[in-house]
Amino acid sequence: MLDAFPEGVIVDPGFQFFLLAISGAIAFLAGYFIPKMIQPAIAIAVSEKAGDTYSKIVDPYRSLIGIVIALGITDISWLIIPSPNDLWFEIVEIPLSLTLAIAATWLASRLFSNFFDVYLLDAALRKGRKTNSELLILGKYIANAAFIFVAIVIFAQAHQINILGILASLGIGGLAVAFAAQKTLEQLLGGIVLYVDRPFSVDDYIGLPDGTFGRIESIGLRSTKIRSSGKGTLIIVPNSSLTQVTIENFTGAKKVMAILYLNLHQVIPSEERALIRQTIVNSTDDIFGIDSRNTDVAFRDRKNGGENITQVQITFFILGSGDVSMDLRRQLLDLATQSITQQLRGYGIEFDIEESTIYVDSPITI
């Protein structure tokens, strides 16, 4: 641990209290003012664009940044100011340090999530390759797991906890448990694989190679319960078996229709209509989970306030999957819509978006 005073030096409790009070005041002021000063400082010292980037990604979590700064200064103060009572020191400092680790990990996770939504999705879309939403979600999970792992290691090192020894002991004990409960662990690992891979979710209708067809009632750590269609019986299948067979998810075949209306400022001739249609269709070719083959672009002439205009109705089809993946695909579709807007205006085609994108569920009939 940090030690700013020579060993054996006894600090008067009153003076110690005074130092802690000063450090607490500094922590409060720093946590309040520093987050407000960072964005203008970056804009002046680096560039206006860097300041805008900071305002989009970091500034929404200004309060959390202030809390982390205040906790960090307070924790450092407890480490460098000697305490006459080691028990009192441990009672206060360890929970304080643990709170700091949790807050810093949560902040890192939120910042990465915001960066992911604002920039990484857009970068993935602009690469011109198929954008797999499942891999993007997996990358998000891995990043969050890395933040947690780093926080645990730093906390352990700061408090002289031999984490490697603990892991080694757990490893030896884990081998003994693994041999004793091999089947149970296999089923538990199967449950983890199903949770990460998400081939189905509760209330999905699935079919298995042995002829089993029914609705998922629950997904447990060891087994999955399927309500059989027709008989109505409850089938309990070990998770380890489900990870080794082909699963046909009928509910996953549903589509969500995303409908967008563009009001062009004038009647558009057929040549420009072909350009608009091609631009719209090409915008979703590289998004995995968007059925670009069924993207429909319909034109119709209408009157708007006495003027003749052309209205474009765009219908996208988002292929069904897990709720998280569906939300991510909607975000990708929103980015594609922004790309369409920029391209059409780059061609000199002026229009207004009549309203926000409308999402309509179109489930498959079973």
PDB file of N, CA and C in Angstrom, residues 121-195:
ATOM      1  N   LEU A 121     -20.859   0.534 -34.285  1.00  0.00           N
ATOM      2  CA  LEU A 121     -21.907   0.061 -35.181  1.00  0.00           C
ATOM      3  C   LEU A 121     -21.815   0.750 -36.536  1.00  0.00           C
ATOM      4  N   ASP A 122     -21.580   2.048 -36.498  1.00  0.00           N
ATOM      5  CA  ASP A 122     -21.462   2.799 -37.742  1.00  0.00           C
ATOM      6  C   ASP A 122     -20.228   2.357 -38.527  1.00  0.00           C
ATOM      7  N   ALA A 123     -19.112   2.103 -37.819  1.00  0.00           N
ATOM      8  CA  ALA A 123     -17.892   1.646 -38.497  1.00  0.00           C
ATOM      9  C   ALA A 123     -18.100   0.270 -39.115  1.00  0.00           C
ATOM     10  N   ALA A 124     -18.795  -0.621 -38.384  1.00  0.00           N
ATOM     11  CA  ALA A 124     -19.065  -1.956 -38.919  1.00  0.00           C
ATOM     12  C   ALA A 124     -19.942  -1.882 -40.161  1.00  0.00           C
ATOM     13  N   LEU A 125     -20.880  -0.955 -40.163  1.00  0.00           N
ATOM     14  CA  LEU A 125     -21.781  -0.805 -41.304  1.00  0.00           C
ATOM     15  C   LEU A 125     -21.049  -0.241 -42.514  1.00  0.00           C
ATOM     16  N   ARG A 126     -20.060   0.608 -42.292  1.00  0.00           N
ATOM     17  CA  ARG A 126     -19.355   1.261 -43.397  1.00  0.00           C
ATOM     18  C   ARG A 126     -18.263   0.382 -44.002  1.00  0.00           C
ATOM     19  N   LYS A 127     -17.946  -0.754 -43.379  1.00  0.00           N
ATOM     20  CA  LYS A 127     -16.884  -1.610 -43.897  1.00  0.00           C
ATOM     21  C   LYS A 127     -17.259  -2.277 -45.219  1.00  0.00           C
ATOM     22  N   GLY A 128     -18.559  -2.360 -45.472  1.00  0.00           N
ATOM     23  CA  GLY A 128     -18.991  -2.986 -46.708  1.00  0.00           C
ATOM     24  C   GLY A 128     -19.056  -4.487 -46.640  1.00  0.00           C
ATOM     25  N   ARG A 129     -18.961  -5.067 -45.447  1.00  0.00           N
ATOM     26  CA  ARG A 129     -19.082  -6.516 -45.272  1.00  0.00           C
ATOM     27  C   ARG A 129     -20.347  -6.807 -44.490  1.00  0.00           C
ATOM     28  N   LYS A 130     -20.722  -8.085 -44.492  1.00  0.00           N
ATOM     29  CA  LYS A 130     -21.886  -8.484 -43.729  1.00  0.00           C
ATOM     30  C   LYS A 130     -21.670  -8.189 -42.251  1.00  0.00           C
ATOM     31  N   THR A 131     -22.586  -7.483 -41.648  1.00  0.00           N
ATOM     32  CA  THR A 131     -22.486  -7.135 -40.235  1.00  0.00           C
ATOM     33  C   THR A 131     -23.279  -8.141 -39.422  1.00  0.00           C
ATOM     34  N   ASN A 132     -22.584  -9.016 -38.690  1.00  0.00           N
ATOM     35  CA  ASN A 132     -23.232 -10.068 -37.912  1.00  0.00           C
ATOM     36  C   ASN A 132     -23.553  -9.528 -36.527  1.00  0.00           C
ATOM     37  N   SER A 133     -24.841  -9.344 -36.258  1.00  0.00           N
ATOM     38  CA  SER A 133     -25.240  -8.763 -34.976  1.00  0.00           C
ATOM     39  C   SER A 133     -24.896  -9.674 -33.807  1.00  0.00           C
ATOM     40  N   GLU A 134     -24.885 -11.014 -34.031  1.00  0.00           N
ATOM     41  CA  GLU A 134     -24.561 -11.935 -32.945  1.00  0.00           C
ATOM     42  C   GLU A 134     -23.106 -11.757 -32.501  1.00  0.00           C
ATOM     43  N   LEU A 135     -22.194 -11.579 -33.464  1.00  0.00           N
ATOM     44  CA  LEU A 135     -20.787 -11.377 -33.118  1.00  0.00           C
ATOM     45  C   LEU A 135     -20.580 -10.040 -32.413  1.00  0.00           C
ATOM     46  N   LEU A 136     -21.333  -9.032 -32.817  1.00  0.00           N
ATOM     47  CA  LEU A 136     -21.227  -7.734 -32.143  1.00  0.00           C
ATOM     48  C   LEU A 136     -21.665  -7.847 -30.690  1.00  0.00           C
ATOM     49  N   ILE A 137     -22.737  -8.595 -30.440  1.00  0.00           N
ATOM     50  CA  ILE A 137     -23.203  -8.796 -29.065  1.00  0.00           C
ATOM     51  C   ILE A 137     -22.163  -9.559 -28.265  1.00  0.00           C
ATOM     52  N   LEU A 138     -21.566 -10.605 -28.879  1.00  0.00           N
ATOM     53  CA  LEU A 138     -20.531 -11.376 -28.190  1.00  0.00           C
ATOM     54  C   LEU A 138     -19.340 -10.490 -27.834  1.00  0.00           C
ATOM     55  N   GLY A 139     -18.951  -9.613 -28.770  1.00  0.00           N
ATOM     56  CA  GLY A 139     -17.849  -8.694 -28.484  1.00  0.00           C
ATOM     57  C   GLY A 139     -18.162  -7.780 -27.318  1.00  0.00           C
ATOM     58  N   LYS A 140     -19.428  -7.364 -27.216  1.00  0.00           N
ATOM     59  CA  LYS A 140     -19.844  -6.509 -26.104  1.00  0.00           C
ATOM     60  C   LYS A 140     -19.724  -7.254 -24.778  1.00  0.00           C
ATOM     61  N   TYR A 141     -20.150  -8.519 -24.749  1.00  0.00           N
ATOM     62  CA  TYR A 141     -20.058  -9.329 -23.544  1.00  0.00           C
ATOM     63  C   TYR A 141     -18.595  -9.550 -23.134  1.00  0.00           C
ATOM     64  N   ILE A 142     -17.742  -9.842 -24.120  1.00  0.00           N
ATOM     65  CA  ILE A 142     -16.323 -10.082 -23.830  1.00  0.00           C
ATOM     66  C   ILE A 142     -15.677  -8.834 -23.235  1.00  0.00           C
ATOM     67  N   ALA A 143     -15.991  -7.663 -23.797  1.00  0.00           N
ATOM     68  CA  ALA A 143     -15.432  -6.413 -23.277  1.00  0.00           C
ATOM     69  C   ALA A 143     -15.865  -6.179 -21.835  1.00  0.00           C
ATOM     70  N   ASN A 144     -17.135  -6.404 -21.520  1.00  0.00           N
ATOM     71  CA  ASN A 144     -17.616  -6.227 -20.147  1.00  0.00           C
ATOM     72  C   ASN A 144     -16.944  -7.209 -19.199  1.00  0.00           C
ATOM     73  N   ALA A 145     -16.751  -8.462 -19.667  1.00  0.00           N
ATOM     74  CA  ALA A 145     -16.065  -9.457 -18.838  1.00  0.00           C
ATOM     75  C   ALA A 145     -14.616  -9.044 -18.584  1.00  0.00           C
ATOM     76  N   ALA A 146     -13.975  -8.445 -19.596  1.00  0.00           N
ATOM     77  CA  ALA A 146     -12.594  -7.984 -19.431  1.00  0.00           C
ATOM     78  C   ALA A 146     -12.512  -6.855 -18.401  1.00  0.00           C
ATOM     79  N   PHE A 147     -13.473  -5.940 -18.408  1.00  0.00           N
ATOM     80  CA  PHE A 147     -13.488  -4.861 -17.418  1.00  0.00           C
ATOM     81  C   PHE A 147     -13.594  -5.432 -15.995  1.00  0.00           C
ATOM     82  N   ILE A 148     -14.462  -6.409 -15.814  1.00  0.00           N
ATOM     83  CA  ILE A 148     -14.645  -7.022 -14.492  1.00  0.00           C
ATOM     84  C   ILE A 148     -13.367  -7.731 -14.051  1.00  0.00           C
ATOM     85  N   PHE A 149     -12.730  -8.463 -14.986  1.00  0.00           N
ATOM     86  CA  PHE A 149     -11.505  -9.194 -14.651  1.00  0.00           C
ATOM     87  C   PHE A 149     -10.392  -8.231 -14.240  1.00  0.00           C
ATOM     88  N   VAL A 150     -10.229  -7.142 -15.000  1.00  0.00           N
ATOM     89  CA  VAL A 150      -9.179  -6.158 -14.674  1.00  0.00           C
ATOM     90  C   VAL A 150      -9.439  -5.527 -13.309  1.00  0.00           C
ATOM     91  N   ALA A 151     -10.699  -5.208 -13.008  1.00  0.00           N
ATOM     92  CA  ALA A 151     -11.034  -4.605 -11.718  1.00  0.00           C
ATOM     93  C   ALA A 151     -10.712  -5.562 -10.570  1.00  0.00           C
ATOM     94  N   ILE A 152     -11.012  -6.849 -10.742  1.00  0.00           N
ATOM     95  CA  ILE A 152     -10.719  -7.839  -9.697  1.00  0.00           C
ATOM     96  C   ILE A 152      -9.218  -7.945  -9.462  1.00  0.00           C
ATOM     97  N   VAL A 153      -8.435  -7.978 -10.555  1.00  0.00           N
ATOM     98  CA  VAL A 153      -6.978  -8.107 -10.421  1.00  0.00           C
ATOM     99  C   VAL A 153      -6.392  -6.883  -9.716  1.00  0.00           C
ATOM    100  N   ILE A 154      -6.828  -5.678 -10.112  1.00  0.00           N
ATOM    101  CA  ILE A 154      -6.297  -4.456  -9.497  1.00  0.00           C
ATOM    102  C   ILE A 154      -6.673  -4.394  -8.017  1.00  0.00           C
ATOM    103  N   PHE A 155      -7.910  -4.733  -7.687  1.00  0.00           N
ATOM    104  CA  PHE A 155      -8.345  -4.721  -6.281  1.00  0.00           C
ATOM    105  C   PHE A 155      -7.530  -5.712  -5.469  1.00  0.00           C
ATOM    106  N   ALA A 156      -7.291  -6.910  -6.032  1.00  0.00           N
ATOM    107  CA  ALA A 156      -6.534  -7.935  -5.311  1.00  0.00           C
ATOM    108  C   ALA A 156      -5.084  -7.498  -5.100  1.00  0.00           C
ATOM    109  N   GLN A 157      -4.467  -6.915  -6.121  1.00  0.00           N
ATOM    110  CA  GLN A 157      -3.088  -6.478  -5.979  1.00  0.00           C
ATOM    111  C   GLN A 157      -2.956  -5.328  -4.984  1.00  0.00           C
ATOM    112  N   ALA A 158      -3.923  -4.402  -4.996  1.00  0.00           N
ATOM    113  CA  ALA A 158      -3.862  -3.264  -4.082  1.00  0.00           C
ATOM    114  C   ALA A 158      -4.000  -3.689  -2.630  1.00  0.00           C
ATOM    115  N   HIS A 159      -4.675  -4.799  -2.378  1.00  0.00           N
ATOM    116  CA  HIS A 159      -4.894  -5.261  -1.009  1.00  0.00           C
ATOM    117  C   HIS A 159      -4.105  -6.530  -0.687  1.00  0.00           C
ATOM    118  N   GLN A 160      -3.067  -6.780  -1.512  1.00  0.00           N
ATOM    119  CA  GLN A 160      -2.126  -7.873  -1.263  1.00  0.00           C
ATOM    120  C   GLN A 160      -2.846  -9.219  -1.117  1.00  0.00           C
ATOM    121  N   ILE A 161      -3.817  -9.430  -2.011  1.00  0.00           N
ATOM    122  CA  ILE A 161      -4.524 -10.707  -2.053  1.00  0.00           C
ATOM    123  C   ILE A 161      -3.895 -11.548  -3.158  1.00  0.00           C
ATOM    124  N   ASN A 162      -3.452 -12.750  -2.789  1.00  0.00           N
ATOM    125  CA  ASN A 162      -2.803 -13.637  -3.752  1.00  0.00           C
ATOM    126  C   ASN A 162      -3.860 -14.299  -4.624  1.00  0.00           C
ATOM    127  N   ILE A 163      -4.248 -13.584  -5.676  1.00  0.00           N
ATOM    128  CA  ILE A 163      -5.324 -14.101  -6.519  1.00  0.00           C
ATOM    129  C   ILE A 163      -4.887 -15.332  -7.296  1.00  0.00           C
ATOM    130  N   LEU A 164      -3.603 -15.391  -7.672  1.00  0.00           N
ATOM    131  CA  LEU A 164      -3.112 -16.567  -8.377  1.00  0.00           C
ATOM    132  C   LEU A 164      -3.172 -17.809  -7.497  1.00  0.00           C
ATOM    133  N   GLY A 165      -2.838 -17.634  -6.221  1.00  0.00           N
ATOM    134  CA  GLY A 165      -2.933 -18.761  -5.297  1.00  0.00           C
ATOM    135  C   GLY A 165      -4.371 -19.225  -5.119  1.00  0.00           C
ATOM    136  N   ILE A 166      -5.276 -18.259  -5.040  1.00  0.00           N
ATOM    137  CA  ILE A 166      -6.692 -18.619  -4.896  1.00  0.00           C
ATOM    138  C   ILE A 166      -7.178 -19.367  -6.130  1.00  0.00           C
ATOM    139  N   LEU A 167      -6.790 -18.868  -7.312  1.00  0.00           N
ATOM    140  CA  LEU A 167      -7.198 -19.533  -8.543  1.00  0.00           C
ATOM    141  C   LEU A 167      -6.613 -20.932  -8.639  1.00  0.00           C
ATOM    142  N   ALA A 168      -5.331 -21.079  -8.199  1.00  0.00           N
ATOM    143  CA  ALA A 168      -4.709 -22.404  -8.233  1.00  0.00           C
ATOM    144  C   ALA A 168      -5.426 -23.363  -7.294  1.00  0.00           C
ATOM    145  N   SER A 169      -5.790 -22.875  -6.100  1.00  0.00           N
ATOM    146  CA  SER A 169      -6.517 -23.728  -5.157  1.00  0.00           C
ATOM    147  C   SER A 169      -7.876 -24.116  -5.705  1.00  0.00           C
ATOM    148  N   LEU A 170      -8.551 -23.139  -6.306  1.00  0.00           N
ATOM    149  CA  LEU A 170      -9.850 -23.447  -6.902  1.00  0.00           C
ATOM    150  C   LEU A 170      -9.702 -24.426  -8.049  1.00  0.00           C
ATOM    151  N   GLY A 171      -8.579 -24.308  -8.791  1.00  0.00           N
ATOM    152  CA  GLY A 171      -8.359 -25.229  -9.904  1.00  0.00           C
ATOM    153  C   GLY A 171      -8.186 -26.661  -9.443  1.00  0.00           C
ATOM    154  N   ILE A 172      -7.402 -26.860  -8.364  1.00  0.00           N
ATOM    155  CA  ILE A 172      -7.197 -28.211  -7.841  1.00  0.00           C
ATOM    156  C   ILE A 172      -8.507 -28.772  -7.297  1.00  0.00           C
ATOM    157  N   GLY A 173      -9.224 -27.921  -6.539  1.00  0.00           N
ATOM    158  CA  GLY A 173     -10.517 -28.372  -6.020  1.00  0.00           C
ATOM    159  C   GLY A 173     -11.521 -28.602  -7.134  1.00  0.00           C
ATOM    160  N   GLY A 174     -11.432 -27.775  -8.172  1.00  0.00           N
ATOM    161  CA  GLY A 174     -12.363 -27.932  -9.286  1.00  0.00           C
ATOM    162  C   GLY A 174     -12.163 -29.231 -10.031  1.00  0.00           C
ATOM    163  N   LEU A 175     -10.894 -29.685 -10.151  1.00  0.00           N
ATOM    164  CA  LEU A 175     -10.637 -30.963 -10.811  1.00  0.00           C
ATOM    165  C   LEU A 175     -11.291 -32.112 -10.058  1.00  0.00           C
ATOM    166  N   ALA A 176     -11.192 -32.068  -8.726  1.00  0.00           N
ATOM    167  CA  ALA A 176     -11.802 -33.123  -7.916  1.00  0.00           C
ATOM    168  C   ALA A 176     -13.323 -33.130  -8.080  1.00  0.00           C
ATOM    169  N   VAL A 177     -13.909 -31.936  -8.065  1.00  0.00           N
ATOM    170  CA  VAL A 177     -15.363 -31.842  -8.239  1.00  0.00           C
ATOM    171  C   VAL A 177     -15.770 -32.276  -9.633  1.00  0.00           C
ATOM    172  N   ALA A 178     -14.938 -31.946 -10.639  1.00  0.00           N
ATOM    173  CA  ALA A 178     -15.265 -32.287 -12.020  1.00  0.00           C
ATOM    174  C   ALA A 178     -15.339 -33.790 -12.222  1.00  0.00           C
ATOM    175  N   PHE A 179     -14.395 -34.530 -11.610  1.00  0.00           N
ATOM    176  CA  PHE A 179     -14.425 -35.987 -11.738  1.00  0.00           C
ATOM    177  C   PHE A 179     -15.609 -36.582 -10.995  1.00  0.00           C
ATOM    178  N   ALA A 180     -15.989 -35.968  -9.879  1.00  0.00           N
ATOM    179  CA  ALA A 180     -17.082 -36.514  -9.066  1.00  0.00           C
ATOM    180  C   ALA A 180     -18.449 -36.226  -9.663  1.00  0.00           C
ATOM    181  N   ALA A 181     -18.579 -35.111 -10.382  1.00  0.00           N
ATOM    182  CA  ALA A 181     -19.895 -34.733 -10.911  1.00  0.00           C
ATOM    183  C   ALA A 181     -19.769 -34.351 -12.374  1.00  0.00           C
ATOM    184  N   GLN A 182     -19.220 -35.280 -13.162  1.00  0.00           N
ATOM    185  CA  GLN A 182     -18.950 -34.982 -14.562  1.00  0.00           C
ATOM    186  C   GLN A 182     -20.229 -34.717 -15.347  1.00  0.00           C
ATOM    187  N   LYS A 183     -21.230 -35.549 -15.177  1.00  0.00           N
ATOM    188  CA  LYS A 183     -22.481 -35.389 -15.920  1.00  0.00           C
ATOM    189  C   LYS A 183     -23.203 -34.092 -15.556  1.00  0.00           C
ATOM    190  N   THR A 184     -23.237 -33.812 -14.232  1.00  0.00           N
ATOM    191  CA  THR A 184     -23.909 -32.589 -13.785  1.00  0.00           C
ATOM    192  C   THR A 184     -23.217 -31.352 -14.340  1.00  0.00           C
ATOM    193  N   LEU A 185     -21.883 -31.334 -14.313  1.00  0.00           N
ATOM    194  CA  LEU A 185     -21.138 -30.194 -14.848  1.00  0.00           C
ATOM    195  C   LEU A 185     -21.336 -30.063 -16.357  1.00  0.00           C
ATOM    196  N   GLU A 186     -21.430 -31.202 -17.031  1.00  0.00           N
ATOM    197  CA  GLU A 186     -21.667 -31.166 -18.468  1.00  0.00           C
ATOM    198  C   GLU A 186     -23.001 -30.501 -18.782  1.00  0.00           C
ATOM    199  N   GLN A 187     -24.011 -30.806 -17.976  1.00  0.00           N
ATOM    200  CA  GLN A 187     -25.320 -30.187 -18.175  1.00  0.00           C
ATOM    201  C   GLN A 187     -25.301 -28.707 -17.821  1.00  0.00           C
ATOM    202  N   LEU A 188     -24.554 -28.342 -16.748  1.00  0.00           N
ATOM    203  CA  LEU A 188     -24.443 -26.934 -16.373  1.00  0.00           C
ATOM    204  C   LEU A 188     -23.730 -26.126 -17.461  1.00  0.00           C
ATOM    205  N   LEU A 189     -22.648 -26.703 -18.004  1.00  0.00           N
ATOM    206  CA  LEU A 189     -21.945 -26.019 -19.089  1.00  0.00           C
ATOM    207  C   LEU A 189     -22.833 -25.895 -20.322  1.00  0.00           C
ATOM    208  N   GLY A 190     -23.674 -26.915 -20.541  1.00  0.00           N
ATOM    209  CA  GLY A 190     -24.629 -26.835 -21.635  1.00  0.00           C
ATOM    210  C   GLY A 190     -25.594 -25.678 -21.445  1.00  0.00           C
ATOM    211  N   GLY A 191     -26.022 -25.454 -20.195  1.00  0.00           N
ATOM    212  CA  GLY A 191     -26.901 -24.315 -19.901  1.00  0.00           C
ATOM    213  C   GLY A 191     -26.224 -22.993 -20.184  1.00  0.00           C
ATOM    214  N   ILE A 192     -24.922 -22.899 -19.850  1.00  0.00           N
ATOM    215  CA  ILE A 192     -24.182 -21.664 -20.119  1.00  0.00           C
ATOM    216  C   ILE A 192     -24.059 -21.430 -21.622  1.00  0.00           C
ATOM    217  N   VAL A 193     -23.786 -22.508 -22.375  1.00  0.00           N
ATOM    218  CA  VAL A 193     -23.675 -22.390 -23.833  1.00  0.00           C
ATOM    219  C   VAL A 193     -25.000 -21.926 -24.433  1.00  0.00           C
ATOM    220  N   LEU A 194     -26.106 -22.489 -23.952  1.00  0.00           N
ATOM    221  CA  LEU A 194     -27.420 -22.079 -24.460  1.00  0.00           C
ATOM    222  C   LEU A 194     -27.698 -20.612 -24.139  1.00  0.00           C
ATOM    223  N   TYR A 195     -27.251 -20.159 -22.953  1.00  0.00           N
ATOM    224  CA  TYR A 195     -27.481 -18.768 -22.579  1.00  0.00           C
ATOM    225  C   TYR A 195     -26.674 -17.828 -23.467  1.00  0.00           C
TER     226      TYR A 195
END
